[in-house]
Amino acid sequence: MHSDIPFSTDRLDGLLDDFGIDVLIVTSKHNIQYLLGGYYHFQFDYMEAIGISRYLPVFVYVKGAQDKSAYIANRNERDSVQNRISAGYWMPPVVYGSSTSVEAMTLAIQHVKSVATSRLQVGAEMSFLPADAADLVRRELPHCQFVEAMRPLEKLRSIKTIAELEILREASERVVASMMDAVGRIHTGHSKREIIAHLRQAELSRDMTFEYALVTMGTSLNRAPSDQRLEPGDIISLDSGGNYRGYIGDLCRMAIHGAPDGELVDLLGEIDLIQQAARASIRAGLTGRDIYAAANEALPRSPHGKQMHFVAHGMGIVSHEAPRLTASGPIPYPADDANAPLEAGMVISIETTLPHARRGFIKLEDTIAVTPDGYQAFGDGARGWNRIPS
């Protein structure tokens, strides 16, 4: 293995063996970033559409022969790639010349034909492969069979390196700090749109990319941006995803204009008890079902347990990535990892929500990294009622 390759080729080769894949044709933004150690052409950070088609980067990986890898780049990407190489980062051989999805896949197929046999199991990310590019692969590689590559790539990403964990720690800390920055700037009369604008600017000022904010105010359970305005005594939930160096910090914290009364203190305390019960059990070797068992054991002891919603899911480059621990959460997917032992380096989001009809939307969401004998919590501050200035 090349010492600078930013992923384990042995682990990837083993996963490809497990799923019967000979050659990977990677086309998703998140997996391109992961396999190239954080690289993605800056011109298409915001949108892939251009001209009559779209930007389609392609990473070709041949199992057991990483020296035969190639990156298919846009014709305007040379400066971006050169900067990456000049900074000392690994890049596979680069093939330039694409400006459409068909041109990109044509170059990728030419490379596959030059380095591999004609009968292959080709791993592709079906949700991220344009129809015109997929048709081209089927036509040009007629003896090859498509295999869904989402799962082995997801499993590859699920165990984070020390460097990745540090980025996720920073992402989480910066999101929470941004929330507290926004809370300090909020005043009565501000709309949800204005509050989100404060949060966006706070994340941008911390070298993050603002992805989203789900915000509730007062007794409303509506989390979308709107012109609803803060009234005296209102509570606010801030649930934001901020991206730092390609990794997502996704946490939820609560704020209030004025002082929380005893009932609000108790309600947030109930939520925290569920959070702590789920967190306390986490360690390498535990299963996802064990996390849910700990939370489900605590919920009946809460006066509002029947109204609460608990979910645990993987975090990293993608929200709700592996380990996938439930099939009944807000994002539908199979619970493929619910019975598998957690491994050190996995990162899990733990969240408990109470949509209270009279008091409003109350929630905590924490980011937990699995360690050999327990866990580390990232961005674990400000978990109480944070005061909005009067």
mmCIF file of C-alpha atoms in Angstrom:
data_model
loop_
_atom_site.group_PDB
_atom_site.id
_atom_site.type_symbol
_atom_site.label_atom_id
_atom_site.label_comp_id
_atom_site.label_asym_id
_atom_site.label_seq_id
_atom_site.Cartn_x
_atom_site.Cartn_y
_atom_site.Cartn_z
ATOM 1 C CA MET A 1 0.000 0.000 0.000
ATOM 2 C CA HIS A 2 1.242 3.474 -0.875
ATOM 3 C CA SER A 3 1.985 5.171 2.459
ATOM 4 C CA ASP A 4 0.088 8.307 1.466
ATOM 5 C CA ILE A 5 -3.170 6.652 0.344
ATOM 6 C CA PRO A 6 -5.777 8.072 2.743
ATOM 7 C CA PHE A 7 -7.763 4.843 3.196
ATOM 8 C CA SER A 8 -6.939 1.226 3.963
ATOM 9 C CA THR A 9 -6.607 -0.617 0.669
ATOM 10 C CA ASP A 10 -6.506 -3.926 2.563
ATOM 11 C CA ARG A 11 -9.831 -3.155 4.232
ATOM 12 C CA LEU A 12 -11.379 -1.976 0.973
ATOM 13 C CA ASP A 13 -10.148 -5.052 -0.905
ATOM 14 C CA GLY A 14 -11.621 -7.287 1.790
ATOM 15 C CA LEU A 15 -14.979 -5.545 1.578
ATOM 16 C CA LEU A 16 -14.998 -5.782 -2.214
ATOM 17 C CA ASP A 17 -14.298 -9.507 -1.872
ATOM 18 C CA ASP A 18 -17.236 -9.821 0.521
ATOM 19 C CA PHE A 19 -19.569 -8.142 -1.971
ATOM 20 C CA GLY A 20 -18.183 -9.781 -5.104
ATOM 21 C CA ILE A 21 -16.805 -6.603 -6.716
ATOM 22 C CA ASP A 22 -13.769 -6.556 -9.024
ATOM 23 C CA VAL A 23 -13.693 -2.880 -10.028
ATOM 24 C CA LEU A 24 -15.187 0.169 -8.345
ATOM 25 C CA ILE A 25 -16.537 3.095 -10.361
ATOM 26 C CA VAL A 26 -17.159 5.762 -7.720
ATOM 27 C CA THR A 27 -19.256 8.801 -8.668
ATOM 28 C CA SER A 28 -20.700 10.262 -5.442
ATOM 29 C CA LYS A 29 -19.293 13.490 -4.073
ATOM 30 C CA HIS A 30 -18.915 12.120 -0.543
ATOM 31 C CA ASN A 31 -17.055 8.956 -1.538
ATOM 32 C CA ILE A 32 -14.833 10.843 -3.994
ATOM 33 C CA GLN A 33 -13.898 13.142 -1.119
ATOM 34 C CA TYR A 34 -13.236 10.234 1.210
ATOM 35 C CA LEU A 35 -11.133 8.164 -1.183
ATOM 36 C CA LEU A 36 -9.104 11.207 -2.273
ATOM 37 C CA GLY A 37 -8.454 12.319 1.305
ATOM 38 C CA GLY A 38 -10.769 15.338 1.317
ATOM 39 C CA TYR A 39 -10.345 16.532 -2.262
ATOM 40 C CA TYR A 40 -13.255 17.828 -4.332
ATOM 41 C CA HIS A 41 -13.019 20.351 -7.143
ATOM 42 C CA PHE A 42 -13.945 23.735 -5.643
ATOM 43 C CA GLN A 43 -15.852 24.958 -8.704
ATOM 44 C CA PHE A 44 -18.676 22.500 -8.021
ATOM 45 C CA ASP A 45 -18.950 22.749 -4.253
ATOM 46 C CA TYR A 46 -22.372 24.346 -4.620
ATOM 47 C CA MET A 47 -23.940 22.677 -7.654
ATOM 48 C CA GLU A 48 -22.896 20.031 -10.186
ATOM 49 C CA ALA A 49 -24.991 21.327 -13.090
ATOM 50 C CA ILE A 50 -23.158 23.169 -15.884
ATOM 51 C CA GLY A 51 -24.021 23.757 -19.528
ATOM 52 C CA ILE A 52 -26.115 20.912 -20.924
ATOM 53 C CA SER A 53 -24.969 18.262 -18.443
ATOM 54 C CA ARG A 54 -23.255 18.024 -15.081
ATOM 55 C CA TYR A 55 -19.862 17.704 -13.456
ATOM 56 C CA LEU A 56 -19.204 14.001 -12.867
ATOM 57 C CA PRO A 57 -15.911 13.133 -11.167
ATOM 58 C CA VAL A 58 -15.118 9.405 -11.373
ATOM 59 C CA PHE A 59 -12.700 7.390 -9.256
ATOM 60 C CA VAL A 60 -11.828 3.963 -10.676
ATOM 61 C CA TYR A 61 -10.374 1.429 -8.243
ATOM 62 C CA VAL A 62 -9.236 -2.063 -9.226
ATOM 63 C CA LYS A 63 -9.381 -4.548 -6.348
ATOM 64 C CA GLY A 64 -5.929 -5.690 -5.285
ATOM 65 C CA ALA A 65 -4.186 -3.331 -7.690
ATOM 66 C CA GLN A 66 -4.369 0.206 -6.333
ATOM 67 C CA ASP A 67 -1.621 1.210 -8.773
ATOM 68 C CA LYS A 68 -4.224 0.793 -11.528
ATOM 69 C CA SER A 69 -6.550 3.373 -9.979
ATOM 70 C CA ALA A 70 -7.422 6.543 -11.850
ATOM 71 C CA TYR A 71 -9.292 9.766 -11.239
ATOM 72 C CA ILE A 72 -11.338 11.160 -14.129
ATOM 73 C CA ALA A 73 -11.291 14.945 -13.875
ATOM 74 C CA ASN A 74 -13.087 17.803 -15.565
ATOM 75 C CA ARG A 75 -11.179 19.563 -18.336
ATOM 76 C CA ASN A 76 -11.023 22.694 -16.121
ATOM 77 C CA GLU A 77 -9.751 20.862 -13.051
ATOM 78 C CA ARG A 78 -5.989 20.921 -13.663
ATOM 79 C CA ASP A 79 -5.165 23.809 -11.345
ATOM 80 C CA SER A 80 -7.211 22.327 -8.523
ATOM 81 C CA VAL A 81 -5.529 18.917 -8.856
ATOM 82 C CA GLN A 82 -2.075 20.483 -9.169
ATOM 83 C CA ASN A 83 -2.581 22.460 -5.963
ATOM 84 C CA ARG A 84 -3.509 19.238 -4.197
ATOM 85 C CA ILE A 85 -0.440 17.406 -5.462
ATOM 86 C CA SER A 86 1.859 20.359 -4.726
ATOM 87 C CA ALA A 87 0.607 20.355 -1.138
ATOM 88 C CA GLY A 88 1.883 16.795 -0.794
ATOM 89 C CA TYR A 89 -1.390 14.885 -0.899
ATOM 90 C CA TRP A 90 -1.773 11.566 -2.704
ATOM 91 C CA MET A 91 -3.663 11.489 -5.967
ATOM 92 C CA PRO A 92 -4.036 8.534 -8.333
ATOM 93 C CA PRO A 93 -3.125 9.067 -11.999
ATOM 94 C CA VAL A 94 -5.447 11.769 -13.330
ATOM 95 C CA VAL A 95 -7.233 11.647 -16.678
ATOM 96 C CA TYR A 96 -8.483 15.040 -17.847
ATOM 97 C CA GLY A 97 -10.957 15.909 -20.567
ATOM 98 C CA SER A 98 -14.543 15.495 -19.376
ATOM 99 C CA SER A 99 -17.170 18.222 -19.450
ATOM 100 C CA THR A 100 -20.323 16.061 -19.377
ATOM 101 C CA SER A 101 -21.380 12.910 -17.568
ATOM 102 C CA VAL A 102 -21.071 10.864 -20.777
ATOM 103 C CA GLU A 103 -17.568 12.171 -21.499
ATOM 104 C CA ALA A 104 -16.495 11.398 -17.936
ATOM 105 C CA MET A 105 -17.825 7.854 -18.074
ATOM 106 C CA THR A 106 -16.322 7.303 -21.545
ATOM 107 C CA LEU A 107 -12.880 8.078 -20.118
ATOM 108 C CA ALA A 108 -13.541 5.867 -17.089
ATOM 109 C CA ILE A 109 -14.567 2.936 -19.304
ATOM 110 C CA GLN A 110 -11.481 3.379 -21.469
ATOM 111 C CA HIS A 111 -9.363 3.152 -18.344
ATOM 112 C CA VAL A 112 -11.197 0.055 -17.080
ATOM 113 C CA LYS A 113 -10.678 -1.670 -20.446
ATOM 114 C CA SER A 114 -6.971 -0.855 -20.345
ATOM 115 C CA VAL A 115 -6.321 -2.353 -16.898
ATOM 116 C CA ALA A 116 -8.849 -5.154 -16.392
ATOM 117 C CA THR A 117 -10.411 -8.153 -18.126
ATOM 118 C CA SER A 118 -13.664 -7.887 -20.047
ATOM 119 C CA ARG A 119 -15.748 -9.977 -17.618
ATOM 120 C CA LEU A 120 -16.061 -8.059 -14.375
ATOM 121 C CA GLN A 121 -18.278 -7.440 -11.418
ATOM 122 C CA VAL A 122 -18.448 -3.626 -11.490
ATOM 123 C CA GLY A 123 -19.330 -1.855 -8.256
ATOM 124 C CA ALA A 124 -21.339 1.324 -8.822
ATOM 125 C CA GLU A 125 -23.310 3.676 -6.593
ATOM 126 C CA MET A 126 -26.707 3.385 -8.236
ATOM 127 C CA SER A 127 -28.188 6.415 -6.483
ATOM 128 C CA PHE A 128 -25.311 8.582 -7.725
ATOM 129 C CA LEU A 129 -24.870 7.255 -11.262
ATOM 130 C CA PRO A 130 -26.617 9.350 -13.952
ATOM 131 C CA ALA A 131 -28.797 7.320 -16.309
ATOM 132 C CA ASP A 132 -26.816 8.342 -19.405
ATOM 133 C CA ALA A 133 -23.560 7.240 -17.771
ATOM 134 C CA ALA A 134 -25.111 3.959 -16.594
ATOM 135 C CA ASP A 135 -26.424 3.228 -20.091
ATOM 136 C CA LEU A 136 -22.942 3.819 -21.479
ATOM 137 C CA VAL A 137 -21.351 1.354 -19.038
ATOM 138 C CA ARG A 138 -23.897 -1.337 -19.929
ATOM 139 C CA ARG A 139 -23.322 -0.776 -23.646
ATOM 140 C CA GLU A 140 -19.524 -0.602 -23.548
ATOM 141 C CA LEU A 141 -18.993 -3.340 -20.954
ATOM 142 C CA PRO A 142 -21.707 -5.809 -22.032
ATOM 143 C CA HIS A 143 -20.168 -8.795 -20.244
ATOM 144 C CA CYS A 144 -19.915 -6.984 -16.926
ATOM 145 C CA GLN A 145 -22.439 -7.130 -14.125
ATOM 146 C CA PHE A 146 -23.405 -4.150 -11.969
ATOM 147 C CA VAL A 147 -23.145 -4.625 -8.196
ATOM 148 C CA GLU A 148 -24.404 -1.998 -5.724
ATOM 149 C CA ALA A 149 -21.308 -0.472 -4.093
ATOM 150 C CA MET A 150 -22.992 1.744 -1.501
ATOM 151 C CA ARG A 151 -22.693 -0.765 1.334
ATOM 152 C CA PRO A 152 -18.976 -1.699 1.102
ATOM 153 C CA LEU A 153 -18.040 1.985 0.762
ATOM 154 C CA GLU A 154 -20.241 2.862 3.708
ATOM 155 C CA LYS A 155 -18.635 0.131 5.808
ATOM 156 C CA LEU A 156 -15.195 1.373 4.773
ATOM 157 C CA ARG A 157 -16.040 4.858 6.070
ATOM 158 C CA SER A 158 -17.693 3.641 9.267
ATOM 159 C CA ILE A 159 -14.471 3.241 11.272
ATOM 160 C CA LYS A 160 -12.803 6.618 11.537
ATOM 161 C CA THR A 161 -9.080 7.241 11.788
ATOM 162 C CA ILE A 162 -7.617 9.352 14.571
ATOM 163 C CA ALA A 163 -7.412 12.267 12.122
ATOM 164 C CA GLU A 164 -11.063 11.860 11.128
ATOM 165 C CA LEU A 165 -12.157 11.713 14.763
ATOM 166 C CA GLU A 166 -10.324 14.954 15.455
ATOM 167 C CA ILE A 167 -12.100 16.629 12.539
ATOM 168 C CA LEU A 168 -15.462 15.380 13.822
ATOM 169 C CA ARG A 169 -14.605 16.662 17.282
ATOM 170 C CA GLU A 170 -13.809 20.067 15.813
ATOM 171 C CA ALA A 171 -16.968 20.035 13.694
ATOM 172 C CA SER A 172 -19.098 19.308 16.758
ATOM 173 C CA GLU A 173 -17.374 21.892 18.956
ATOM 174 C CA ARG A 174 -17.692 24.543 16.265
ATOM 175 C CA VAL A 175 -21.386 23.860 15.683
ATOM 176 C CA VAL A 176 -22.156 24.208 19.403
ATOM 177 C CA ALA A 177 -20.027 27.364 19.652
ATOM 178 C CA SER A 178 -21.879 28.765 16.623
ATOM 179 C CA MET A 179 -25.221 28.028 18.270
ATOM 180 C CA MET A 180 -24.159 29.879 21.404
ATOM 181 C CA ASP A 181 -22.913 32.753 19.266
ATOM 182 C CA ALA A 182 -26.317 32.928 17.562
ATOM 183 C CA VAL A 183 -28.156 32.689 20.897
ATOM 184 C CA GLY A 184 -26.187 35.701 22.121
ATOM 185 C CA ARG A 185 -27.327 37.744 19.108
ATOM 186 C CA ILE A 186 -31.031 36.862 19.214
ATOM 187 C CA HIS A 187 -33.589 39.374 20.462
ATOM 188 C CA THR A 188 -37.354 39.386 20.737
ATOM 189 C CA GLY A 189 -38.885 40.223 17.380
ATOM 190 C CA HIS A 190 -36.274 38.282 15.410
ATOM 191 C CA SER A 191 -37.705 35.836 12.903
ATOM 192 C CA LYS A 192 -36.611 32.237 12.455
ATOM 193 C CA ARG A 193 -35.055 33.283 9.157
ATOM 194 C CA GLU A 194 -32.977 35.931 10.964
ATOM 195 C CA ILE A 195 -31.925 33.442 13.653
ATOM 196 C CA ILE A 196 -30.811 30.967 10.984
ATOM 197 C CA ALA A 197 -28.894 33.774 9.273
ATOM 198 C CA HIS A 198 -27.055 34.454 12.559
ATOM 199 C CA LEU A 199 -26.242 30.748 12.868
ATOM 200 C CA ARG A 200 -25.093 30.540 9.261
ATOM 201 C CA GLN A 201 -22.730 33.485 9.730
ATOM 202 C CA ALA A 202 -21.411 32.044 12.997
ATOM 203 C CA GLU A 203 -20.559 28.742 11.288
ATOM 204 C CA LEU A 204 -18.993 30.489 8.296
ATOM 205 C CA SER A 205 -16.827 32.548 10.655
ATOM 206 C CA ARG A 206 -15.521 29.277 12.126
ATOM 207 C CA ASP A 207 -14.364 27.997 8.740
ATOM 208 C CA MET A 208 -17.401 25.745 8.336
ATOM 209 C CA THR A 209 -19.864 25.211 5.519
ATOM 210 C CA PHE A 210 -23.403 25.796 6.755
ATOM 211 C CA GLU A 211 -25.597 22.903 5.628
ATOM 212 C CA TYR A 212 -28.917 23.293 7.435
ATOM 213 C CA ALA A 213 -30.698 24.422 10.594
ATOM 214 C CA LEU A 214 -33.940 22.978 11.898
ATOM 215 C CA VAL A 215 -35.369 25.596 14.255
ATOM 216 C CA THR A 216 -38.516 25.697 16.377
ATOM 217 C CA MET A 217 -39.784 28.637 18.364
ATOM 218 C CA GLY A 218 -42.346 28.975 21.149
ATOM 219 C CA THR A 219 -44.982 26.256 21.205
ATOM 220 C CA SER A 220 -44.757 25.585 17.467
ATOM 221 C CA LEU A 221 -43.441 22.194 16.355
ATOM 222 C CA ASN A 222 -42.664 23.507 12.848
ATOM 223 C CA ARG A 223 -38.908 23.263 12.148
ATOM 224 C CA ALA A 224 -38.770 24.986 8.737
ATOM 225 C CA PRO A 225 -37.505 28.572 8.176
ATOM 226 C CA SER A 226 -40.303 31.100 8.430
ATOM 227 C CA ASP A 227 -41.181 34.667 9.445
ATOM 228 C CA GLN A 228 -42.414 33.539 12.880
ATOM 229 C CA ARG A 229 -40.951 35.939 15.437
ATOM 230 C CA LEU A 230 -39.539 35.416 18.905
ATOM 231 C CA GLU A 231 -41.862 36.455 21.721
ATOM 232 C CA PRO A 232 -40.881 37.049 25.367
ATOM 233 C CA GLY A 233 -40.535 33.750 27.202
ATOM 234 C CA ASP A 234 -40.327 31.622 24.039
ATOM 235 C CA ILE A 235 -38.138 28.541 23.855
ATOM 236 C CA ILE A 236 -36.013 27.749 20.795
ATOM 237 C CA SER A 237 -34.515 24.478 19.591
ATOM 238 C CA LEU A 238 -31.453 24.754 17.356
ATOM 239 C CA ASP A 239 -30.601 21.596 15.397
ATOM 240 C CA SER A 240 -27.857 22.363 12.891
ATOM 241 C CA GLY A 241 -25.549 20.518 10.556
ATOM 242 C CA GLY A 242 -22.283 22.329 9.928
ATOM 243 C CA ASN A 243 -19.615 20.844 7.664
ATOM 244 C CA TYR A 244 -15.961 21.119 8.667
ATOM 245 C CA ARG A 245 -13.363 19.766 6.223
ATOM 246 C CA GLY A 246 -15.933 17.393 4.758
ATOM 247 C CA TYR A 247 -17.356 16.030 8.036
ATOM 248 C CA ILE A 248 -20.674 16.942 9.616
ATOM 249 C CA GLY A 249 -21.206 18.328 13.083
ATOM 250 C CA ASP A 250 -24.879 17.656 13.837
ATOM 251 C CA LEU A 251 -26.179 18.521 17.305
ATOM 252 C CA CYS A 252 -29.241 20.048 18.933
ATOM 253 C CA ARG A 253 -29.324 22.498 21.826
ATOM 254 C CA MET A 254 -32.083 24.453 23.574
ATOM 255 C CA ALA A 255 -32.425 28.153 24.367
ATOM 256 C CA ILE A 256 -35.011 30.316 26.112
ATOM 257 C CA HIS A 257 -35.844 33.990 26.330
ATOM 258 C CA GLY A 258 -35.883 34.697 30.040
ATOM 259 C CA ALA A 259 -35.515 32.005 32.677
ATOM 260 C CA PRO A 260 -36.869 28.440 32.396
ATOM 261 C CA ASP A 261 -39.580 27.570 34.888
ATOM 262 C CA GLY A 262 -39.530 24.382 36.913
ATOM 263 C CA GLU A 263 -41.539 22.429 34.362
ATOM 264 C CA LEU A 264 -39.154 23.266 31.519
ATOM 265 C CA VAL A 265 -36.155 22.343 33.680
ATOM 266 C CA ASP A 266 -37.798 19.005 34.448
ATOM 267 C CA LEU A 267 -38.717 18.324 30.808
ATOM 268 C CA LEU A 268 -35.182 18.895 29.552
ATOM 269 C CA GLY A 269 -33.926 16.854 32.500
ATOM 270 C CA GLU A 270 -36.141 13.952 31.436
ATOM 271 C CA ILE A 271 -34.669 14.085 27.946
ATOM 272 C CA ASP A 272 -31.150 14.171 29.343
ATOM 273 C CA LEU A 273 -31.836 11.068 31.451
ATOM 274 C CA ILE A 274 -32.722 9.150 28.273
ATOM 275 C CA GLN A 275 -29.612 10.492 26.556
ATOM 276 C CA GLN A 276 -27.366 9.516 29.442
ATOM 277 C CA ALA A 277 -28.899 6.048 29.733
ATOM 278 C CA ALA A 278 -28.183 5.384 26.054
ATOM 279 C CA ARG A 279 -24.697 6.903 26.222
ATOM 280 C CA ALA A 280 -23.641 5.026 29.357
ATOM 281 C CA SER A 281 -23.800 1.663 27.648
ATOM 282 C CA ILE A 282 -21.722 2.575 24.590
ATOM 283 C CA ARG A 283 -18.378 0.838 24.067
ATOM 284 C CA ALA A 284 -16.713 -1.355 21.473
ATOM 285 C CA GLY A 285 -18.404 -4.737 21.353
ATOM 286 C CA LEU A 286 -21.854 -3.423 22.260
ATOM 287 C CA THR A 287 -24.521 -3.792 19.580
ATOM 288 C CA GLY A 288 -26.889 -1.164 18.262
ATOM 289 C CA ARG A 289 -29.804 -3.090 19.751
ATOM 290 C CA ASP A 290 -28.147 -2.714 23.169
ATOM 291 C CA ILE A 291 -28.177 1.079 22.796
ATOM 292 C CA TYR A 292 -31.874 0.997 22.014
ATOM 293 C CA ALA A 293 -32.499 -1.425 24.879
ATOM 294 C CA ALA A 294 -30.861 1.020 27.312
ATOM 295 C CA ALA A 295 -32.962 3.914 26.016
ATOM 296 C CA ASN A 296 -36.163 1.854 25.967
ATOM 297 C CA GLU A 297 -35.570 0.767 29.540
ATOM 298 C CA ALA A 298 -35.271 4.405 30.628
ATOM 299 C CA LEU A 299 -38.234 5.767 28.645
ATOM 300 C CA PRO A 300 -41.001 4.158 30.788
ATOM 301 C CA ARG A 301 -39.467 5.730 33.889
ATOM 302 C CA SER A 302 -39.973 9.188 32.393
ATOM 303 C CA PRO A 303 -43.341 10.900 32.989
ATOM 304 C CA HIS A 304 -43.357 11.869 29.293
ATOM 305 C CA GLY A 305 -41.658 8.754 27.952
ATOM 306 C CA LYS A 306 -44.603 7.737 25.779
ATOM 307 C CA GLN A 307 -44.398 11.072 23.949
ATOM 308 C CA MET A 308 -40.637 10.957 23.372
ATOM 309 C CA HIS A 309 -38.799 9.811 20.260
ATOM 310 C CA PHE A 310 -35.337 8.258 20.560
ATOM 311 C CA VAL A 311 -32.977 7.481 17.671
ATOM 312 C CA ALA A 312 -29.310 6.536 17.283
ATOM 313 C CA HIS A 313 -27.558 6.695 13.920
ATOM 314 C CA GLY A 314 -24.109 6.820 12.387
ATOM 315 C CA MET A 315 -22.320 10.085 11.624
ATOM 316 C CA GLY A 316 -19.358 11.136 9.532
ATOM 317 C CA ILE A 317 -19.114 12.476 5.997
ATOM 318 C CA VAL A 318 -22.806 11.639 5.612
ATOM 319 C CA SER A 319 -25.539 12.026 8.208
ATOM 320 C CA HIS A 320 -27.228 8.686 8.933
ATOM 321 C CA GLU A 321 -24.340 6.629 7.578
ATOM 322 C CA ALA A 322 -23.101 3.308 9.010
ATOM 323 C CA PRO A 323 -23.491 1.957 11.565
ATOM 324 C CA ARG A 324 -27.204 1.766 10.732
ATOM 325 C CA LEU A 325 -28.890 0.766 13.970
ATOM 326 C CA THR A 326 -32.644 0.963 13.367
ATOM 327 C CA ALA A 327 -35.208 0.460 10.631
ATOM 328 C CA SER A 328 -37.801 2.667 12.351
ATOM 329 C CA GLY A 329 -36.034 6.022 12.530
ATOM 330 C CA PRO A 330 -36.918 9.264 10.703
ATOM 331 C CA ILE A 331 -34.686 8.323 7.742
ATOM 332 C CA PRO A 332 -35.806 4.984 6.264
ATOM 333 C CA TYR A 333 -33.159 2.311 5.742
ATOM 334 C CA PRO A 334 -32.610 -1.295 6.879
ATOM 335 C CA ALA A 335 -31.035 -1.887 10.300
ATOM 336 C CA ASP A 336 -28.117 -3.804 8.794
ATOM 337 C CA ASP A 337 -25.785 -3.092 11.724
ATOM 338 C CA ALA A 338 -28.213 -3.413 14.643
ATOM 339 C CA ASN A 339 -26.866 -6.814 15.708
ATOM 340 C CA ALA A 340 -23.217 -6.245 14.800
ATOM 341 C CA PRO A 341 -20.701 -5.264 17.502
ATOM 342 C CA LEU A 342 -19.748 -1.610 17.518
ATOM 343 C CA GLU A 343 -16.079 -0.976 16.759
ATOM 344 C CA ALA A 344 -13.744 1.648 18.142
ATOM 345 C CA GLY A 345 -13.696 4.614 15.798
ATOM 346 C CA MET A 346 -17.379 4.499 14.917
ATOM 347 C CA VAL A 347 -19.302 7.730 15.545
ATOM 348 C CA ILE A 348 -22.954 7.767 16.579
ATOM 349 C CA SER A 349 -25.519 10.495 16.984
ATOM 350 C CA ILE A 350 -27.833 10.009 19.983
ATOM 351 C CA GLU A 351 -31.015 12.079 19.981
ATOM 352 C CA THR A 352 -34.138 12.286 22.132
ATOM 353 C CA THR A 353 -37.077 14.502 21.210
ATOM 354 C CA LEU A 354 -40.180 15.576 23.118
ATOM 355 C CA PRO A 355 -42.764 17.378 20.960
ATOM 356 C CA HIS A 356 -44.784 18.874 23.846
ATOM 357 C CA ALA A 357 -48.126 20.276 22.702
ATOM 358 C CA ARG A 358 -48.204 22.956 25.413
ATOM 359 C CA ARG A 359 -44.521 23.837 25.901
ATOM 360 C CA GLY A 360 -43.050 23.258 22.436
ATOM 361 C CA PHE A 361 -40.322 21.186 20.782
ATOM 362 C CA ILE A 362 -37.619 20.079 23.235
ATOM 363 C CA LYS A 363 -34.633 18.029 22.079
ATOM 364 C CA LEU A 364 -31.029 17.084 22.724
ATOM 365 C CA GLU A 365 -28.738 15.548 20.123
ATOM 366 C CA ASP A 366 -25.208 14.474 21.022
ATOM 367 C CA THR A 367 -22.262 13.104 19.022
ATOM 368 C CA ILE A 368 -20.567 10.040 20.521
ATOM 369 C CA ALA A 369 -17.331 8.358 19.387
ATOM 370 C CA VAL A 370 -16.961 4.693 20.321
ATOM 371 C CA THR A 371 -13.750 3.764 22.155
ATOM 372 C CA PRO A 372 -12.433 0.313 23.184
ATOM 373 C CA ASP A 373 -13.783 0.669 26.724
ATOM 374 C CA GLY A 374 -16.418 3.404 26.483
ATOM 375 C CA TYR A 375 -17.037 6.570 24.520
ATOM 376 C CA GLN A 376 -16.027 10.171 23.990
ATOM 377 C CA ALA A 377 -18.635 12.900 23.575
ATOM 378 C CA PHE A 378 -17.847 15.609 21.035
ATOM 379 C CA GLY A 379 -19.265 19.121 21.413
ATOM 380 C CA ASP A 380 -20.791 18.218 24.758
ATOM 381 C CA GLY A 381 -21.301 21.722 26.138
ATOM 382 C CA ALA A 382 -24.405 23.905 26.435
ATOM 383 C CA ARG A 383 -26.740 20.968 27.061
ATOM 384 C CA GLY A 384 -28.986 22.894 29.480
ATOM 385 C CA TRP A 385 -31.274 25.889 28.948
ATOM 386 C CA ASN A 386 -29.190 28.599 27.282
ATOM 387 C CA ARG A 387 -30.382 32.125 28.039
ATOM 388 C CA ILE A 388 -31.303 34.529 25.238
ATOM 389 C CA PRO A 389 -30.466 38.114 26.265
ATOM 390 C CA SER A 390 -33.474 40.176 27.352
#
